[in-house]
Amino acid sequence: MSDVKAVLVKHFINAVDGVFEDSLDTSASMKDTYGASSLDVVSVVSGTMRELKIKVPRTELKNVASLDDLVALFERSA
Amino acid sequence: MLAALFAGQGSQKRGMGESLFGKYKDVVQAADDILGYSVIDYCLNASNERLNDTRFAQPAIYTVNALKYYEFEREATGEKPDYFLGHSLGEYNALLAAGVFDFGIGLNIVKRRAELMSQVRGTGMAAVLGLSLAEIKDVITRNNLSDIYIANVNTPNQTVVAGSLASLNSAEEVFFDNFAVNYVLLNVSGAFHTSYMDRPVDEFETFLSSFEFESPRTAVISNLTAKPYQRDDCVRLLSQHINSPVMWQPSVEYLRIQGVERFIELSETKTLTDMIKYIK
């Protein structure tokens, strides 16, 4: 797993109840499949931005549904 | 221990209260008599513009929240909340639930509050997500955002700021440059909980002084102080409420220190419950 993905997954598991790394489907919708709220997604993005020191363009955040989408966004913005 | 929460403006939705109006006809009638229009018609049919107009939204949210509380009381299997906490306007529902005033008095006060608050124009509020309160204050200071004020201290990752519409628009880029994750302009018609509301405070205080308040039967946490209400403080706490920040996060922290582990939100949305998760 890339660094970006590992960090995002870590923050996601911390933020959302009942999510475990071995069964996590990073292509699934964070909100629809895992019940993540908007604040959960903020927590994941904020934590990752600070840890990796990458700023992501917020206009693109609204197109993000899955962790894989976030990985792609962060990798583009690095 | 259990705390019951009541949301404020922003929680309104078309159709709110629909399942409850029929069960509480007396309350609805009382509301209609006080307001001079049909609450049911407003809640079910209001245009977006009217739904977000504080003059109408506040009394409607107060009424619907009250019905939700009455329903909760009726259905509760013996367990009563140990604390009540409301977010902004929701504080009135917390006080109502604690017996500080009755439904009619509360609605009269909310109606006046809404009228006074609606007089301030050209201002608004925005939620800044992903930055701590200290970071936001730092951004404001370093960038001379002199017209941006802290309005709600919500969670470690969410603060609501307020100011003139022009200032809010130009602050957006500044916050994003400083690692904000999101910046959401809120559907409210004024810069509530800031010094933009200074002018209505005195008049509101005079109005509040004309009412008799009871001591809360159950503790109500004040948005202003993040501590329990005392009866003698009602006028001050409610009048200064409108031009002071909502200290939501410190209020929840206070509750957690007192031993509250469970929270139940009696509102149209689950925004408060969502926020609670992030407050340790």
Coordinates of C-alpha atoms in Angstrom, one line a residue:
Chain A
M1 CA 0.0 0.0 0.0
S2 CA 1.4 3.4 -0.8
D3 CA 2.1 5.9 1.9
V4 CA -0.8 8.1 1.0
K5 CA -3.2 5.2 1.0
A6 CA -1.9 3.9 4.4
V7 CA -2.3 7.3 6.0
L8 CA -5.8 7.7 4.6
V9 CA -6.8 4.3 5.7
K10 CA -5.5 4.8 9.2
H11 CA -7.4 8.1 9.6
F12 CA -10.6 6.5 8.2
I13 CA -10.5 3.6 10.6
N14 CA -10.0 6.0 13.5
A15 CA -12.9 8.2 12.4
V16 CA -15.6 5.6 11.5
D17 CA -16.9 2.9 13.8
G18 CA -16.9 -0.7 12.8
V19 CA -14.3 -0.4 10.0
F20 CA -11.4 -2.8 10.0
E21 CA -8.4 -2.8 7.7
D22 CA -8.6 -6.4 6.6
S23 CA -12.2 -6.1 5.3
L24 CA -12.0 -2.5 4.1
D25 CA -13.0 -1.9 0.5
T26 CA -11.2 1.3 -0.5
S27 CA -13.2 1.5 -3.8
A28 CA -16.5 1.7 -1.9
S29 CA -18.3 4.9 -1.1
M30 CA -17.2 6.1 2.4
K31 CA -20.7 7.5 3.1
D32 CA -23.0 5.0 1.5
T33 CA -21.1 1.8 2.4
Y34 CA -19.5 2.7 5.7
G35 CA -21.9 5.4 7.0
A36 CA -19.2 8.1 7.2
S37 CA -20.6 11.5 7.8
S38 CA -19.3 14.8 6.3
L39 CA -17.4 15.5 9.6
D40 CA -15.8 12.0 9.4
V41 CA -14.5 12.8 5.9
V42 CA -13.2 16.2 7.1
S43 CA -11.4 14.4 9.9
V44 CA -9.8 12.0 7.5
V45 CA -8.8 14.7 5.0
S46 CA -7.6 17.1 7.6
G47 CA -5.5 14.5 9.4
T48 CA -4.0 13.3 6.2
M49 CA -3.2 16.8 4.9
R50 CA -1.4 17.6 8.1
E51 CA 0.5 14.4 8.3
L52 CA 1.6 14.4 4.7
K53 CA 1.8 18.2 4.4
I54 CA -0.2 18.1 1.2
K55 CA -3.0 20.6 0.4
V56 CA -5.8 19.3 -1.7
P57 CA -7.9 21.6 -3.9
R58 CA -11.2 21.8 -2.1
T59 CA -13.2 22.1 -5.3
E60 CA -12.2 18.5 -6.1
L61 CA -13.2 17.2 -2.7
K62 CA -16.9 17.3 -3.5
N63 CA -16.2 14.7 -6.3
V64 CA -14.7 12.3 -3.8
A65 CA -16.7 9.3 -2.8
S66 CA -14.3 6.5 -1.9
L67 CA -10.9 6.2 -0.2
D68 CA -9.4 5.4 -3.7
D69 CA -10.7 8.7 -4.9
L70 CA -9.0 10.4 -2.0
V71 CA -5.7 8.6 -2.7
A72 CA -5.8 9.8 -6.3
L73 CA -6.6 13.3 -5.3
F74 CA -3.8 13.4 -2.7
E75 CA -1.3 11.9 -5.2
R76 CA -2.2 14.4 -7.8
S77 CA -1.8 17.3 -5.3
A78 CA 1.5 16.2 -3.9
Chain B
M1 CA -26.0 9.7 32.5
L2 CA -28.1 11.0 29.7
A3 CA -28.2 14.4 28.0
A4 CA -30.9 15.5 25.6
L5 CA -29.9 17.8 22.8
F6 CA -31.9 20.3 20.7
A7 CA -30.7 21.7 17.4
G8 CA -31.1 25.3 16.3
Q9 CA -31.2 27.1 13.0
G10 CA -29.9 25.1 10.1
S11 CA -31.8 22.0 11.2
Q12 CA -35.0 23.2 9.6
K13 CA -36.4 21.1 6.7
R14 CA -39.6 21.3 4.7
G15 CA -41.9 18.6 6.1
M16 CA -40.5 18.8 9.6
G17 CA -42.9 17.8 12.4
E18 CA -45.3 16.3 10.0
S19 CA -45.7 13.1 11.9
L20 CA -46.3 14.9 15.2
F21 CA -48.7 17.8 14.5
G22 CA -51.8 15.6 14.6
K23 CA -50.9 14.2 18.0
Y24 CA -50.4 17.6 19.7
K25 CA -53.2 19.7 18.3
D26 CA -53.4 22.0 21.4
V27 CA -49.8 22.9 21.1
V28 CA -50.1 23.6 17.4
Q29 CA -53.2 25.8 18.0
A30 CA -51.3 27.7 20.7
A31 CA -48.4 28.3 18.3
D32 CA -50.8 29.5 15.6
D33 CA -52.5 31.9 18.0
I34 CA -49.2 33.4 19.1
L35 CA -47.6 33.6 15.7
G36 CA -50.7 34.6 13.7
Y37 CA -50.1 32.1 10.9
S38 CA -50.3 28.3 10.5
V39 CA -47.2 26.6 11.8
I40 CA -48.2 23.4 9.9
D41 CA -48.5 25.3 6.6
Y42 CA -45.1 26.9 7.2
C43 CA -43.4 23.6 8.0
L44 CA -44.9 21.7 5.1
N45 CA -45.2 24.4 2.4
A46 CA -42.7 27.2 2.9
S47 CA -40.5 28.2 0.0
N48 CA -36.8 27.9 0.5
E49 CA -36.5 31.6 1.1
R50 CA -39.1 31.6 3.9
L51 CA -37.7 28.4 5.3
N52 CA -34.3 30.1 5.8
D53 CA -35.8 33.4 7.0
T54 CA -34.9 33.6 10.7
R55 CA -38.2 35.4 11.5
F56 CA -40.1 32.3 10.6
A57 CA -37.5 29.5 11.0
Q58 CA -36.9 30.2 14.7
P59 CA -40.5 29.9 15.9
A60 CA -41.0 26.8 13.7
I61 CA -37.9 25.0 14.9
Y62 CA -38.8 25.8 18.5
T63 CA -42.3 24.4 18.0
V64 CA -41.2 21.2 16.2
N65 CA -38.4 20.6 18.7
A66 CA -41.0 21.0 21.5
L67 CA -43.2 18.4 19.9
K68 CA -40.3 16.0 19.6
Y69 CA -39.6 16.5 23.3
Y70 CA -43.2 15.9 24.3
E71 CA -43.2 12.7 22.2
F72 CA -39.9 11.6 23.8
E73 CA -41.4 12.2 27.2
R74 CA -44.5 10.1 26.3
E75 CA -42.5 7.2 24.9
A76 CA -39.6 7.2 27.3
T77 CA -39.5 4.1 29.3
G78 CA -38.9 5.8 32.6
E79 CA -35.5 7.3 31.9
K80 CA -35.3 11.0 32.2
P81 CA -32.3 13.1 30.9
D82 CA -30.0 14.4 33.5
Y83 CA -29.0 17.4 31.5
F84 CA -30.5 19.4 28.6
L85 CA -28.3 21.3 26.1
G86 CA -29.5 23.2 23.0
H87 CA -27.5 24.6 20.2
S88 CA -28.2 28.3 19.8
L89 CA -32.0 28.6 19.3
G90 CA -32.2 25.0 20.7
E91 CA -31.3 26.4 24.1
Y92 CA -35.0 27.6 24.3
N93 CA -36.1 24.0 23.9
A94 CA -33.7 22.9 26.6
L95 CA -35.2 25.6 29.0
L96 CA -38.7 24.6 28.1
A97 CA -38.0 20.9 28.8
A98 CA -36.5 21.9 32.1
G99 CA -39.7 23.8 33.1
V100 CA -38.1 27.3 33.1
F101 CA -41.0 28.6 31.1
D102 CA -44.1 27.1 29.4
F103 CA -44.5 26.5 25.7
G104 CA -46.3 29.8 25.1
I105 CA -43.9 32.0 26.9
G106 CA -41.0 30.4 25.2
L107 CA -42.6 30.9 21.8
N108 CA -43.3 34.5 22.5
I109 CA -39.7 35.1 23.5
V110 CA -38.4 33.2 20.4
K111 CA -40.7 35.1 18.2
R112 CA -39.3 38.4 19.5
R113 CA -35.8 37.1 19.4
A114 CA -36.2 36.2 15.7
E115 CA -37.7 39.6 14.8
L116 CA -34.8 41.4 16.5
M117 CA -32.2 39.2 14.9
S118 CA -33.7 39.6 11.5
Q119 CA -33.1 43.3 11.6
V120 CA -29.4 42.8 11.0
R121 CA -28.8 42.5 7.3
G122 CA -26.0 41.9 4.8
T123 CA -24.2 39.5 7.1
G124 CA -23.9 35.7 7.4
M125 CA -22.0 32.8 8.8
A126 CA -19.7 30.1 7.5
A127 CA -18.5 26.8 8.9
V128 CA -14.7 26.3 8.7
L129 CA -13.8 22.7 8.8
G130 CA -10.5 21.1 9.4
L131 CA -8.8 23.8 11.5
S132 CA -8.8 24.1 15.2
L133 CA -10.1 27.2 17.0
A134 CA -6.6 28.4 17.8
E135 CA -5.6 28.0 14.1
I136 CA -8.6 29.9 12.9
K137 CA -7.9 32.8 15.4
D138 CA -4.4 32.8 14.2
V139 CA -5.5 33.0 10.5
I140 CA -7.8 35.8 11.4
T141 CA -5.1 37.8 13.2
R142 CA -2.3 37.2 10.8
N143 CA -4.4 38.1 7.8
N144 CA -6.2 41.1 9.3
L145 CA -9.6 39.6 8.8
S146 CA -11.0 42.2 11.1
D147 CA -14.6 41.6 10.1
I148 CA -14.6 37.9 10.8
Y149 CA -15.7 36.7 14.2
I150 CA -16.0 33.4 16.0
A151 CA -19.7 32.6 16.3
N152 CA -19.8 28.9 17.2
V153 CA -17.1 26.8 18.9
N154 CA -18.5 23.4 17.7
T155 CA -15.8 20.7 17.6
P156 CA -12.0 20.6 17.5
N157 CA -12.4 20.5 13.7
Q158 CA -15.4 22.7 13.1
T159 CA -15.8 26.4 14.0
V160 CA -18.5 28.7 12.6
V161 CA -17.3 32.2 11.8
A162 CA -19.5 35.2 10.9
G163 CA -19.2 38.6 9.4
S164 CA -20.4 40.7 6.5
L165 CA -21.1 38.8 3.3
A166 CA -18.3 40.4 1.5
S167 CA -15.8 39.6 4.3
L168 CA -17.0 36.0 4.4
N169 CA -16.5 35.6 0.7
S170 CA -13.0 37.0 0.7
A171 CA -12.0 35.0 3.8
E172 CA -12.8 31.7 2.0
E173 CA -9.5 31.7 0.0
V174 CA -7.5 32.7 3.1
F175 CA -8.8 29.8 5.1
F176 CA -8.1 27.3 2.3
D177 CA -4.6 28.6 1.9
N178 CA -4.2 27.7 5.6
F179 CA -5.2 24.1 5.3
A180 CA -9.0 24.4 5.9
V181 CA -10.7 21.3 4.4
N182 CA -14.0 22.9 3.8
Y183 CA -15.7 26.3 4.1
V184 CA -19.5 26.2 3.9
L185 CA -21.7 29.3 3.9
L186 CA -24.6 28.6 6.1
N187 CA -28.3 29.1 5.3
V188 CA -28.8 31.8 8.0
S189 CA -29.8 35.4 7.4
G190 CA -27.3 37.1 9.7
A191 CA -24.0 37.1 11.7
F192 CA -25.6 35.6 14.8
H193 CA -23.7 35.3 18.0
T194 CA -21.3 38.1 17.2
S195 CA -21.1 41.8 17.9
Y196 CA -23.2 42.4 14.8
M197 CA -26.1 41.5 17.1
D198 CA -25.1 44.2 19.7
R199 CA -27.9 46.5 18.9
P200 CA -30.8 44.1 19.6
V201 CA -29.3 42.9 22.9
D202 CA -30.5 45.8 25.1
E203 CA -34.0 45.7 23.6
F204 CA -34.1 42.0 24.0
E205 CA -32.9 42.2 27.6
T206 CA -35.8 44.7 28.4
F207 CA -38.3 42.3 26.8
L208 CA -37.0 39.3 28.7
S209 CA -37.2 41.2 32.0
S210 CA -41.0 41.3 31.6
F211 CA -41.2 37.5 32.1
E212 CA -41.2 35.3 35.2
F213 CA -38.8 32.4 34.9
E214 CA -38.8 29.2 37.1
S215 CA -35.7 27.5 38.3
P216 CA -34.7 24.6 36.0
R217 CA -36.0 21.3 37.2
T218 CA -33.2 19.6 35.3
A219 CA -29.8 21.2 34.7
V220 CA -29.6 23.2 31.4
I221 CA -26.2 24.1 30.1
S222 CA -25.8 27.6 28.8
N223 CA -24.2 28.2 25.4
L224 CA -22.7 31.4 26.8
T225 CA -20.9 29.9 29.9
A226 CA -20.9 26.2 29.2
K227 CA -22.2 25.7 32.7
P228 CA -25.7 25.2 34.2
Y229 CA -28.3 27.9 34.2
Q230 CA -29.5 29.5 37.4
R231 CA -32.9 31.1 37.5
D232 CA -31.6 34.6 38.4
D233 CA -29.3 34.5 35.4
C234 CA -31.9 33.8 32.8
V235 CA -32.3 37.3 31.5
R236 CA -28.5 37.9 31.2
L237 CA -27.8 34.5 29.7
L238 CA -30.5 34.7 27.1
S239 CA -29.9 38.4 26.1
Q240 CA -26.1 38.0 25.8
H241 CA -26.6 34.7 24.0
I242 CA -27.4 36.5 20.8
N243 CA -24.2 38.4 20.5
S244 CA -21.8 35.9 22.1
P245 CA -20.3 32.8 20.6
V246 CA -22.1 29.4 21.2
M247 CA -19.6 27.5 23.3
W248 CA -20.9 24.1 22.2
Q249 CA -17.6 22.1 22.5
P250 CA -16.9 23.4 26.1
S251 CA -20.5 22.6 27.0
V252 CA -20.2 19.0 25.8
E253 CA -16.8 18.7 27.5
Y254 CA -18.5 19.9 30.7
L255 CA -21.2 17.2 30.4
R256 CA -18.6 14.5 29.8
I257 CA -16.7 15.6 32.9
Q258 CA -20.0 15.3 34.9
G259 CA -20.3 11.7 33.7
V260 CA -22.7 12.0 30.7
E261 CA -22.0 9.1 28.3
R262 CA -25.2 9.0 26.3
F263 CA -26.7 11.8 24.2
I264 CA -30.1 11.8 22.5
E265 CA -30.8 14.4 19.9
L266 CA -34.4 15.6 19.6
S267 CA -34.3 17.4 16.3
E268 CA -34.9 17.0 12.7
T269 CA -31.3 16.2 11.8
K270 CA -28.5 14.4 13.6
T271 CA -25.9 17.1 13.2
L272 CA -25.4 17.5 17.0
T273 CA -24.9 13.8 17.5
D274 CA -22.4 13.9 14.7
M275 CA -20.5 16.7 16.4
I276 CA -20.5 15.0 19.8
K277 CA -18.4 12.1 18.5
Y278 CA -15.5 14.5 18.0
I279 CA -15.6 16.1 21.4
K280 CA -13.8 14.2 24.1

